PDB file of C-alpha atoms in Angstrom:
ATOM      1  CA  UNK A   1     -18.792   6.844  25.558  1.00 46.00           C
ATOM      2  CA  UNK A   2     -16.721   4.260  27.489  1.00 56.00           C
ATOM      3  CA  UNK A   3     -13.192   4.929  28.716  1.00 57.00           C
ATOM      4  CA  UNK A   4     -11.533   3.073  25.821  1.00 63.00           C
ATOM      5  CA  UNK A   5     -13.554   4.886  23.154  1.00 70.00           C
ATOM      6  CA  UNK A   6     -12.839   8.213  24.867  1.00 64.00           C
ATOM      7  CA  UNK A   7      -9.081   7.524  24.880  1.00 74.00           C
ATOM      8  CA  UNK A   8      -9.109   6.638  21.184  1.00 80.00           C
ATOM      9  CA  UNK A   9     -11.133   9.772  20.419  1.00 82.00           C
ATOM     10  CA  UNK A  10      -8.609  11.827  22.382  1.00 79.00           C
ATOM     11  CA  UNK A  11      -5.654  10.389  20.480  1.00 80.00           C
ATOM     12  CA  UNK A  12      -7.345  10.998  17.143  1.00 84.00           C
ATOM     13  CA  UNK A  13      -7.908  14.628  18.059  1.00 85.00           C
ATOM     14  CA  UNK A  14      -4.207  15.186  18.740  1.00 83.00           C
ATOM     15  CA  UNK A  15      -2.025  16.567  15.944  1.00 82.00           C
ATOM     16  CA  UNK A  16       0.861  14.442  14.745  1.00 81.00           C
ATOM     17  CA  UNK A  17       3.960  14.838  16.890  1.00 84.00           C
ATOM     18  CA  UNK A  18       7.209  12.996  17.400  1.00 87.00           C
ATOM     19  CA  UNK A  19       6.625  10.124  19.782  1.00 87.00           C
ATOM     20  CA  UNK A  20       2.845   9.979  19.342  1.00 87.00           C
ATOM     21  CA  UNK A  21       2.917   6.401  18.069  1.00 86.00           C
ATOM     22  CA  UNK A  22       5.248   5.285  20.854  1.00 90.00           C
ATOM     23  CA  UNK A  23       3.028   6.925  23.477  1.00 91.00           C
ATOM     24  CA  UNK A  24      -0.040   5.259  21.965  1.00 89.00           C
ATOM     25  CA  UNK A  25       1.633   1.846  22.146  1.00 91.00           C
ATOM     26  CA  UNK A  26       2.215   2.388  25.867  1.00 92.00           C
ATOM     27  CA  UNK A  27      -1.343   3.578  26.523  1.00 90.00           C
ATOM     28  CA  UNK A  28      -2.932   0.765  24.495  1.00 91.00           C
ATOM     29  CA  UNK A  29      -0.462  -2.007  25.402  1.00 90.00           C
ATOM     30  CA  UNK A  30      -3.179  -4.317  26.764  1.00 90.00           C
ATOM     31  CA  UNK A  31      -5.439  -3.760  23.763  1.00 89.00           C
ATOM     32  CA  UNK A  32      -2.532  -4.442  21.400  1.00 90.00           C
ATOM     33  CA  UNK A  33      -1.910  -7.767  23.084  1.00 90.00           C
ATOM     34  CA  UNK A  34      -5.537  -8.860  23.307  1.00 92.00           C
ATOM     35  CA  UNK A  35      -7.651  -7.449  20.477  1.00 91.00           C
ATOM     36  CA  UNK A  36      -8.196  -9.469  17.300  1.00 94.00           C
ATOM     37  CA  UNK A  37     -10.749  -9.250  14.493  1.00 96.00           C
ATOM     38  CA  UNK A  38     -12.055  -5.918  15.720  1.00 95.00           C
ATOM     39  CA  UNK A  39     -14.372  -3.562  13.891  1.00 95.00           C
ATOM     40  CA  UNK A  40     -13.384   0.103  14.116  1.00 95.00           C
ATOM     41  CA  UNK A  41     -14.712   3.348  12.706  1.00 94.00           C
ATOM     42  CA  UNK A  42     -12.127   5.309  10.786  1.00 94.00           C
ATOM     43  CA  UNK A  43     -11.965   8.767   9.317  1.00 90.00           C
ATOM     44  CA  UNK A  44     -14.114   9.802   6.364  1.00 90.00           C
ATOM     45  CA  UNK A  45     -16.954   7.490   7.472  1.00 94.00           C
ATOM     46  CA  UNK A  46     -14.875   4.380   6.743  1.00 97.00           C
ATOM     47  CA  UNK A  47     -15.262   1.156   8.712  1.00 97.00           C
ATOM     48  CA  UNK A  48     -12.624  -1.568   8.992  1.00 98.00           C
ATOM     49  CA  UNK A  49     -12.281  -5.066  10.374  1.00 98.00           C
ATOM     50  CA  UNK A  50      -8.685  -5.362  11.602  1.00 97.00           C
ATOM     51  CA  UNK A  51      -7.014  -8.768  12.102  1.00 97.00           C
ATOM     52  CA  UNK A  52      -5.071  -7.253  15.019  1.00 96.00           C
ATOM     53  CA  UNK A  53      -3.498  -3.973  16.104  1.00 95.00           C
ATOM     54  CA  UNK A  54       0.028  -5.296  16.541  1.00 94.00           C
ATOM     55  CA  UNK A  55       0.789  -4.618  12.883  1.00 94.00           C
ATOM     56  CA  UNK A  56       1.379  -0.959  11.948  1.00 94.00           C
ATOM     57  CA  UNK A  57      -1.502  -0.940   9.451  1.00 96.00           C
ATOM     58  CA  UNK A  58      -4.059  -2.008  12.055  1.00 95.00           C
ATOM     59  CA  UNK A  59      -2.506   0.069  14.824  1.00 94.00           C
ATOM     60  CA  UNK A  60      -2.529   3.315  12.835  1.00 94.00           C
ATOM     61  CA  UNK A  61      -6.145   2.839  11.791  1.00 96.00           C
ATOM     62  CA  UNK A  62      -7.084   2.016  15.404  1.00 94.00           C
ATOM     63  CA  UNK A  63      -5.304   5.069  16.866  1.00 92.00           C
ATOM     64  CA  UNK A  64      -5.535   7.615  14.041  1.00 92.00           C
ATOM     65  CA  UNK A  65      -8.542   6.401  12.072  1.00 94.00           C
ATOM     66  CA  UNK A  66      -6.487   6.162   8.889  1.00 95.00           C
ATOM     67  CA  UNK A  67      -3.282   4.758   7.418  1.00 96.00           C
ATOM     68  CA  UNK A  68      -0.634   6.871   5.630  1.00 96.00           C
ATOM     69  CA  UNK A  69      -2.726  10.052   5.238  1.00 95.00           C
ATOM     70  CA  UNK A  70       0.001  11.816   3.222  1.00 95.00           C
ATOM     71  CA  UNK A  71       0.029   9.000   0.662  1.00 97.00           C
ATOM     72  CA  UNK A  72      -3.768   9.094   0.498  1.00 97.00           C
ATOM     73  CA  UNK A  73      -3.706  12.855  -0.125  1.00 96.00           C
ATOM     74  CA  UNK A  74      -1.174  12.439  -2.939  1.00 97.00           C
ATOM     75  CA  UNK A  75      -3.152   9.632  -4.572  1.00 97.00           C
ATOM     76  CA  UNK A  76      -6.356  11.674  -4.476  1.00 97.00           C
ATOM     77  CA  UNK A  77      -4.573  14.664  -6.009  1.00 96.00           C
ATOM     78  CA  UNK A  78      -3.335  12.520  -8.917  1.00 96.00           C
ATOM     79  CA  UNK A  79      -6.617  10.810  -9.780  1.00 97.00           C
ATOM     80  CA  UNK A  80      -8.589  12.422 -12.618  1.00 97.00           C
ATOM     81  CA  UNK A  81     -12.376  12.368 -12.720  1.00 97.00           C
ATOM     82  CA  UNK A  82     -13.530   8.896 -13.718  1.00 97.00           C
ATOM     83  CA  UNK A  83      -9.986   7.551 -13.446  1.00 98.00           C
ATOM     84  CA  UNK A  84      -8.736   4.014 -12.855  1.00 98.00           C
ATOM     85  CA  UNK A  85      -6.675   3.251  -9.759  1.00 98.00           C
ATOM     86  CA  UNK A  86      -4.861  -0.060  -9.192  1.00 98.00           C
ATOM     87  CA  UNK A  87      -3.820  -0.865  -5.619  1.00 98.00           C
ATOM     88  CA  UNK A  88      -1.203  -3.652  -5.768  1.00 98.00           C
ATOM     89  CA  UNK A  89      -0.547  -5.161  -2.365  1.00 97.00           C
ATOM     90  CA  UNK A  90      -3.874  -3.828  -1.140  1.00 98.00           C
ATOM     91  CA  UNK A  91      -3.804  -5.856   2.087  1.00 98.00           C
ATOM     92  CA  UNK A  92      -7.027  -5.257   4.104  1.00 98.00           C
ATOM     93  CA  UNK A  93      -7.988  -2.200   2.057  1.00 98.00           C
ATOM     94  CA  UNK A  94      -6.333   0.478   4.194  1.00 98.00           C
ATOM     95  CA  UNK A  95      -5.750   2.604   1.070  1.00 98.00           C
ATOM     96  CA  UNK A  96      -8.401   1.200  -1.293  1.00 98.00           C
ATOM     97  CA  UNK A  97     -11.288   1.851   1.108  1.00 98.00           C
ATOM     98  CA  UNK A  98     -10.749   5.571   1.837  1.00 98.00           C
ATOM     99  CA  UNK A  99      -9.731   6.368  -1.751  1.00 98.00           C
ATOM    100  CA  UNK A 100     -12.750   4.576  -3.222  1.00 98.00           C
ATOM    101  CA  UNK A 101     -15.137   6.033  -0.660  1.00 97.00           C
ATOM    102  CA  UNK A 102     -13.834   9.566  -1.217  1.00 97.00           C
ATOM    103  CA  UNK A 103     -13.990   9.155  -4.994  1.00 97.00           C
ATOM    104  CA  UNK A 104     -17.012   7.107  -6.089  1.00 97.00           C
ATOM    105  CA  UNK A 105     -16.323   8.284  -9.660  1.00 98.00           C
ATOM    106  CA  UNK A 106     -13.088   6.276  -9.716  1.00 98.00           C
ATOM    107  CA  UNK A 107     -12.772   2.589 -10.617  1.00 98.00           C
ATOM    108  CA  UNK A 108     -10.461   0.887  -8.125  1.00 98.00           C
ATOM    109  CA  UNK A 109      -8.765  -2.460  -8.711  1.00 98.00           C
ATOM    110  CA  UNK A 110      -7.603  -3.906  -5.414  1.00 98.00           C
ATOM    111  CA  UNK A 111      -5.080  -6.739  -5.683  1.00 98.00           C
ATOM    112  CA  UNK A 112      -4.022  -8.900  -2.735  1.00 98.00           C
ATOM    113  CA  UNK A 113      -2.081 -12.165  -2.945  1.00 98.00           C
ATOM    114  CA  UNK A 114      -2.618 -13.763   0.483  1.00 97.00           C
ATOM    115  CA  UNK A 115      -5.958 -15.640   0.546  1.00 97.00           C
ATOM    116  CA  UNK A 116      -6.561 -15.049   4.273  1.00 97.00           C
ATOM    117  CA  UNK A 117      -5.873 -11.310   3.997  1.00 97.00           C
ATOM    118  CA  UNK A 118      -8.048 -11.140   0.875  1.00 98.00           C
ATOM    119  CA  UNK A 119     -11.018 -12.189   3.035  1.00 98.00           C
ATOM    120  CA  UNK A 120     -10.509  -9.085   5.194  1.00 98.00           C
ATOM    121  CA  UNK A 121     -10.282  -6.956   2.062  1.00 98.00           C
ATOM    122  CA  UNK A 122     -13.625  -8.388   0.912  1.00 98.00           C
ATOM    123  CA  UNK A 123     -15.187  -7.669   4.319  1.00 98.00           C
ATOM    124  CA  UNK A 124     -13.967  -4.080   4.364  1.00 98.00           C
ATOM    125  CA  UNK A 125     -15.112  -3.340   0.823  1.00 98.00           C
ATOM    126  CA  UNK A 126     -18.537  -4.800   1.647  1.00 98.00           C
ATOM    127  CA  UNK A 127     -18.774  -2.991   5.009  1.00 98.00           C
ATOM    128  CA  UNK A 128     -18.274   0.328   3.267  1.00 98.00           C
ATOM    129  CA  UNK A 129     -20.769  -0.361   0.503  1.00 98.00           C
ATOM    130  CA  UNK A 130     -18.201   0.169  -2.223  1.00 98.00           C
ATOM    131  CA  UNK A 131     -19.486  -0.750  -5.657  1.00 98.00           C
ATOM    132  CA  UNK A 132     -16.589   0.868  -7.536  1.00 98.00           C
ATOM    133  CA  UNK A 133     -13.970  -1.702  -6.413  1.00 98.00           C
ATOM    134  CA  UNK A 134     -12.869  -4.794  -8.319  1.00 98.00           C
ATOM    135  CA  UNK A 135     -11.017  -7.249  -6.051  1.00 98.00           C
ATOM    136  CA  UNK A 136      -8.404  -9.677  -7.367  1.00 98.00           C
ATOM    137  CA  UNK A 137      -6.882 -12.482  -5.280  1.00 98.00           C
ATOM    138  CA  UNK A 138      -3.680 -12.962  -7.276  1.00 98.00           C
ATOM    139  CA  UNK A 139      -0.017 -12.023  -6.910  1.00 98.00           C
ATOM    140  CA  UNK A 140       1.362  -9.509  -9.409  1.00 98.00           C
ATOM    141  CA  UNK A 141       4.696 -10.696 -10.792  1.00 97.00           C
ATOM    142  CA  UNK A 142       6.562 -10.591 -14.101  1.00 97.00           C
ATOM    143  CA  UNK A 143       4.958 -13.784 -15.435  1.00 96.00           C
ATOM    144  CA  UNK A 144       1.399 -15.067 -15.790  1.00 97.00           C
ATOM    145  CA  UNK A 145       0.118 -18.354 -14.426  1.00 97.00           C
ATOM    146  CA  UNK A 146       2.900 -19.402 -12.062  1.00 97.00           C
ATOM    147  CA  UNK A 147       2.287 -21.027  -8.669  1.00 97.00           C
ATOM    148  CA  UNK A 148       4.680 -19.541  -6.116  1.00 96.00           C
ATOM    149  CA  UNK A 149       5.180 -19.669  -2.359  1.00 96.00           C
ATOM    150  CA  UNK A 150       3.867 -16.569  -0.580  1.00 96.00           C
ATOM    151  CA  UNK A 151       4.828 -15.831   3.016  1.00 95.00           C
ATOM    152  CA  UNK A 152       2.176 -13.958   4.985  1.00 93.00           C
ATOM    153  CA  UNK A 153       2.784 -13.690   8.760  1.00 93.00           C
ATOM    154  CA  UNK A 154      -0.277 -13.750  11.005  1.00 90.00           C
ATOM    155  CA  UNK A 155       0.697 -10.972  13.433  1.00 91.00           C
ATOM    156  CA  UNK A 156       2.521  -8.747  10.934  1.00 92.00           C
ATOM    157  CA  UNK A 157      -0.230  -9.066   8.359  1.00 94.00           C
ATOM    158  CA  UNK A 158       1.023  -6.071   6.367  1.00 93.00           C
ATOM    159  CA  UNK A 159       4.301  -7.805   5.542  1.00 93.00           C
ATOM    160  CA  UNK A 160       3.304 -10.479   3.037  1.00 94.00           C
ATOM    161  CA  UNK A 161       6.096 -11.283   0.573  1.00 94.00           C
ATOM    162  CA  UNK A 162       7.600 -13.836  -1.776  1.00 95.00           C
ATOM    163  CA  UNK A 163      10.566 -13.856   0.655  1.00 94.00           C
ATOM    164  CA  UNK A 164      10.476 -15.714   4.013  1.00 93.00           C
ATOM    165  CA  UNK A 165      11.518 -12.603   5.938  1.00 90.00           C
ATOM    166  CA  UNK A 166       8.879 -12.518   8.692  1.00 91.00           C
ATOM    167  CA  UNK A 167       7.684 -16.136   8.636  1.00 94.00           C
ATOM    168  CA  UNK A 168       8.667 -19.512   7.177  1.00 93.00           C
ATOM    169  CA  UNK A 169       5.046 -20.571   6.690  1.00 92.00           C
ATOM    170  CA  UNK A 170       3.820 -20.172   3.133  1.00 95.00           C
ATOM    171  CA  UNK A 171       0.837 -20.728   0.879  1.00 95.00           C
ATOM    172  CA  UNK A 172       0.773 -21.233  -2.859  1.00 96.00           C
ATOM    173  CA  UNK A 173      -0.496 -18.247  -4.838  1.00 98.00           C
ATOM    174  CA  UNK A 174      -1.162 -17.788  -8.543  1.00 98.00           C
ATOM    175  CA  UNK A 175       0.596 -14.987 -10.389  1.00 98.00           C
ATOM    176  CA  UNK A 176      -0.463 -12.584 -13.087  1.00 98.00           C
ATOM    177  CA  UNK A 177       1.569  -9.852 -14.747  1.00 98.00           C
ATOM    178  CA  UNK A 178       0.495  -6.229 -14.615  1.00 98.00           C
ATOM    179  CA  UNK A 179      -0.105  -6.256 -18.370  1.00 98.00           C
ATOM    180  CA  UNK A 180      -2.029  -9.514 -17.976  1.00 98.00           C
ATOM    181  CA  UNK A 181      -4.211  -7.949 -15.272  1.00 98.00           C
ATOM    182  CA  UNK A 182      -5.046  -4.937 -17.443  1.00 98.00           C
ATOM    183  CA  UNK A 183      -5.970  -7.265 -20.313  1.00 98.00           C
ATOM    184  CA  UNK A 184      -7.955  -9.642 -18.066  1.00 97.00           C
ATOM    185  CA  UNK A 185     -10.087  -6.794 -16.671  1.00 98.00           C
ATOM    186  CA  UNK A 186     -10.403  -5.041 -20.074  1.00 97.00           C
ATOM    187  CA  UNK A 187      -9.226  -1.750 -18.609  1.00 96.00           C
ATOM    188  CA  UNK A 188      -9.155   0.907 -21.344  1.00 92.00           C
ATOM    189  CA  UNK A 189      -6.655   3.013 -19.385  1.00 95.00           C
ATOM    190  CA  UNK A 190      -4.919   3.111 -16.008  1.00 98.00           C
ATOM    191  CA  UNK A 191      -4.233   6.467 -14.395  1.00 98.00           C
ATOM    192  CA  UNK A 192      -2.562   5.539 -11.125  1.00 98.00           C
ATOM    193  CA  UNK A 193      -0.784   2.625  -9.470  1.00 98.00           C
ATOM    194  CA  UNK A 194       0.002   2.185  -5.780  1.00 98.00           C
ATOM    195  CA  UNK A 195       2.514  -0.634  -5.319  1.00 98.00           C
ATOM    196  CA  UNK A 196       3.513  -2.112  -1.962  1.00 97.00           C
ATOM    197  CA  UNK A 197       5.010  -5.573  -2.434  1.00 97.00           C
ATOM    198  CA  UNK A 198       7.881  -5.669   0.062  1.00 95.00           C
ATOM    199  CA  UNK A 199      10.799  -5.213  -2.346  1.00 96.00           C
ATOM    200  CA  UNK A 200       9.394  -7.051  -5.384  1.00 98.00           C
ATOM    201  CA  UNK A 201       8.362  -3.852  -7.213  1.00 98.00           C
ATOM    202  CA  UNK A 202      10.915  -4.540  -9.966  1.00 98.00           C
ATOM    203  CA  UNK A 203       9.017  -7.667 -11.011  1.00 98.00           C
ATOM    204  CA  UNK A 204       5.682  -5.815 -10.988  1.00 98.00           C
ATOM    205  CA  UNK A 205       7.107  -3.175 -13.323  1.00 98.00           C
ATOM    206  CA  UNK A 206       8.874  -5.754 -15.521  1.00 98.00           C
ATOM    207  CA  UNK A 207       5.554  -7.460 -16.125  1.00 98.00           C
ATOM    208  CA  UNK A 208       3.877  -4.174 -17.033  1.00 98.00           C
ATOM    209  CA  UNK A 209       6.136  -2.880 -19.781  1.00 98.00           C
ATOM    210  CA  UNK A 210       3.324  -2.506 -22.304  1.00 97.00           C
ATOM    211  CA  UNK A 211       1.358  -0.328 -19.894  1.00 98.00           C
ATOM    212  CA  UNK A 212       4.352   1.592 -18.577  1.00 98.00           C
ATOM    213  CA  UNK A 213       5.777   2.292 -22.041  1.00 97.00           C
ATOM    214  CA  UNK A 214       2.452   3.571 -23.361  1.00 92.00           C
ATOM    215  CA  UNK A 215       1.777   7.196 -24.226  1.00 85.00           C
ATOM    216  CA  UNK A 216      -0.590   7.571 -21.277  1.00 92.00           C
ATOM    217  CA  UNK A 217       1.489   5.635 -18.759  1.00 97.00           C
ATOM    218  CA  UNK A 218       0.102   5.867 -15.217  1.00 98.00           C
ATOM    219  CA  UNK A 219       1.563   7.666 -12.222  1.00 98.00           C
ATOM    220  CA  UNK A 220       3.117   5.200  -9.780  1.00 98.00           C
ATOM    221  CA  UNK A 221       3.422   5.566  -6.011  1.00 98.00           C
ATOM    222  CA  UNK A 222       5.589   2.913  -4.374  1.00 98.00           C
ATOM    223  CA  UNK A 223       7.811   2.194  -1.414  1.00 97.00           C
ATOM    224  CA  UNK A 224      11.571   1.675  -1.547  1.00 98.00           C
ATOM    225  CA  UNK A 225      13.279  -0.255   1.261  1.00 97.00           C
ATOM    226  CA  UNK A 226      16.901  -1.219   0.624  1.00 97.00           C
ATOM    227  CA  UNK A 227      16.971  -4.510   2.575  1.00 96.00           C
ATOM    228  CA  UNK A 228      13.604  -5.632   1.211  1.00 96.00           C
ATOM    229  CA  UNK A 229      14.713  -5.174  -2.402  1.00 97.00           C
ATOM    230  CA  UNK A 230      17.982  -6.957  -1.643  1.00 96.00           C
ATOM    231  CA  UNK A 231      15.946  -9.923  -0.362  1.00 94.00           C
ATOM    232  CA  UNK A 232      13.808  -9.977  -3.514  1.00 95.00           C
ATOM    233  CA  UNK A 233      15.682 -12.618  -5.498  1.00 90.00           C
ATOM    234  CA  UNK A 234      18.955 -10.822  -4.690  1.00 89.00           C
ATOM    235  CA  UNK A 235      18.145  -7.626  -6.555  1.00 95.00           C
ATOM    236  CA  UNK A 236      20.408  -4.637  -6.173  1.00 97.00           C
ATOM    237  CA  UNK A 237      18.691  -1.928  -4.103  1.00 97.00           C
ATOM    238  CA  UNK A 238      17.313   0.670  -6.503  1.00 98.00           C
ATOM    239  CA  UNK A 239      16.628  -1.812  -9.327  1.00 98.00           C
ATOM    240  CA  UNK A 240      12.924  -0.932  -9.568  1.00 98.00           C
ATOM    241  CA  UNK A 241      13.710   2.785  -9.746  1.00 98.00           C
ATOM    242  CA  UNK A 242      16.389   2.220 -12.407  1.00 98.00           C
ATOM    243  CA  UNK A 243      13.914   0.274 -14.548  1.00 98.00           C
ATOM    244  CA  UNK A 244      11.351   3.084 -14.314  1.00 98.00           C
ATOM    245  CA  UNK A 245      13.981   5.655 -15.316  1.00 98.00           C
ATOM    246  CA  UNK A 246      14.809   3.470 -18.351  1.00 97.00           C
ATOM    247  CA  UNK A 247      11.089   3.470 -19.204  1.00 97.00           C
ATOM    248  CA  UNK A 248      11.063   7.283 -19.237  1.00 97.00           C
ATOM    249  CA  UNK A 249       9.785   8.031 -15.742  1.00 97.00           C
ATOM    250  CA  UNK A 250      10.865  10.897 -13.510  1.00 96.00           C
ATOM    251  CA  UNK A 251      11.182  10.125  -9.806  1.00 97.00           C
ATOM    252  CA  UNK A 252      10.189  12.237  -6.806  1.00 96.00           C
ATOM    253  CA  UNK A 253      10.795  11.405  -3.161  1.00 96.00           C
ATOM    254  CA  UNK A 254       7.669  11.933  -1.082  1.00 96.00           C
ATOM    255  CA  UNK A 255       8.627  13.942   1.989  1.00 95.00           C
ATOM    256  CA  UNK A 256       5.487  14.552   4.032  1.00 91.00           C
ATOM    257  CA  UNK A 257       3.361  16.656   1.704  1.00 91.00           C
ATOM    258  CA  UNK A 258       6.240  17.734  -0.538  1.00 92.00           C
ATOM    259  CA  UNK A 259       7.767  16.107  -3.597  1.00 94.00           C
ATOM    260  CA  UNK A 260      11.524  16.375  -4.105  1.00 94.00           C
ATOM    261  CA  UNK A 261      12.966  15.519  -7.520  1.00 94.00           C
ATOM    262  CA  UNK A 262      15.391  12.584  -7.549  1.00 95.00           C
ATOM    263  CA  UNK A 263      18.063  12.788 -10.227  1.00 94.00           C
ATOM    264  CA  UNK A 264      19.325   9.233  -9.633  1.00 96.00           C
ATOM    265  CA  UNK A 265      17.958   6.034  -8.133  1.00 97.00           C
ATOM    266  CA  UNK A 266      18.155   5.789  -4.359  1.00 97.00           C
ATOM    267  CA  UNK A 267      19.976   2.684  -3.133  1.00 97.00           C
ATOM    268  CA  UNK A 268      20.064   3.147   0.647  1.00 97.00           C
ATOM    269  CA  UNK A 269      17.570   3.428   3.479  1.00 97.00           C
ATOM    270  CA  UNK A 270      13.841   3.750   2.729  1.00 97.00           C
ATOM    271  CA  UNK A 271      11.342   6.228   1.323  1.00 97.00           C
ATOM    272  CA  UNK A 272       8.113   6.548  -0.629  1.00 98.00           C
ATOM    273  CA  UNK A 273       8.479   7.527  -4.278  1.00 98.00           C
ATOM    274  CA  UNK A 274       6.258   9.007  -6.967  1.00 98.00           C
ATOM    275  CA  UNK A 275       7.173   8.040 -10.534  1.00 98.00           C
ATOM    276  CA  UNK A 276       5.546  10.004 -13.355  1.00 97.00           C
ATOM    277  CA  UNK A 277       6.022  10.892 -17.004  1.00 96.00           C
ATOM    278  CA  UNK A 278       3.974  14.061 -16.685  1.00 89.00           C
ATOM    279  CA  UNK A 279       5.013  17.545 -15.685  1.00 80.00           C
ATOM    280  CA  UNK A 280       3.920  18.364 -12.154  1.00 79.00           C
ATOM    281  CA  UNK A 281       2.741  21.979 -11.868  1.00 63.00           C
ATOM    282  CA  UNK A 282       2.688  21.920  -8.052  1.00 61.00           C
ATOM    283  CA  UNK A 283       5.188  20.065  -5.846  1.00 65.00           C
ATOM    284  CA  UNK A 284       3.162  20.593  -2.670  1.00 66.00           C
ATOM    285  CA  UNK A 285      -0.087  18.634  -2.188  1.00 65.00           C
TER     286      UNK A 285
END
């Protein structure tokens, strides 16, 4: 084992602690600056090609072997046998790959808007031999068949958005609504959604009213960031949460491996949220 591989192995063996990421960025500062298009082995026998390790997604996989392990654990706990999982804003497959590899019984639909990022998603699905993943290179919005500008920065590849927040360079992408996607793929049911679209969650949910109003509406795990939602066509922060409440969902803030019931929509700061219409027997996962 060379020195670099040994250092990575050492970091992966360390438990999570405050300052671990900052320390890792100091230790790997040269690698962060230099490495691009690198293949790495992750946890759970997953393999990834990372565009770079400047972006948090690539850096966490490089250092820890996985991205957002608490979110992964929650998603796995919510997926029934033979369920259908839709990953909206799938990026390079940092969530799709480990979920689909851990649960070959599940059908995963992995949706990524940026064409250049979609190529990495295809590579990572193929590298891991996943035959239970359907990949869709479209942008989920509230309307079908529009051509919109999509801003996907090269270095911060996890920050693609309809807003020019991290870059002014854009590509045209085609849109499809969530309901349109379900119809297009002839999905008989959807059990779980993961949505990460940099503040545009409201438009994803607006275009999925048929699905989200149904008797067997899926669980939804999504991110809330106040400034990102404010930049999404000037929405009020909390708009996506308010819409879900109107559709009959209950909201829980994800705090590590605990779920804390939210009685009102959050409109400040940032957090990950679980929305569900079902009773949750256990708030610790």
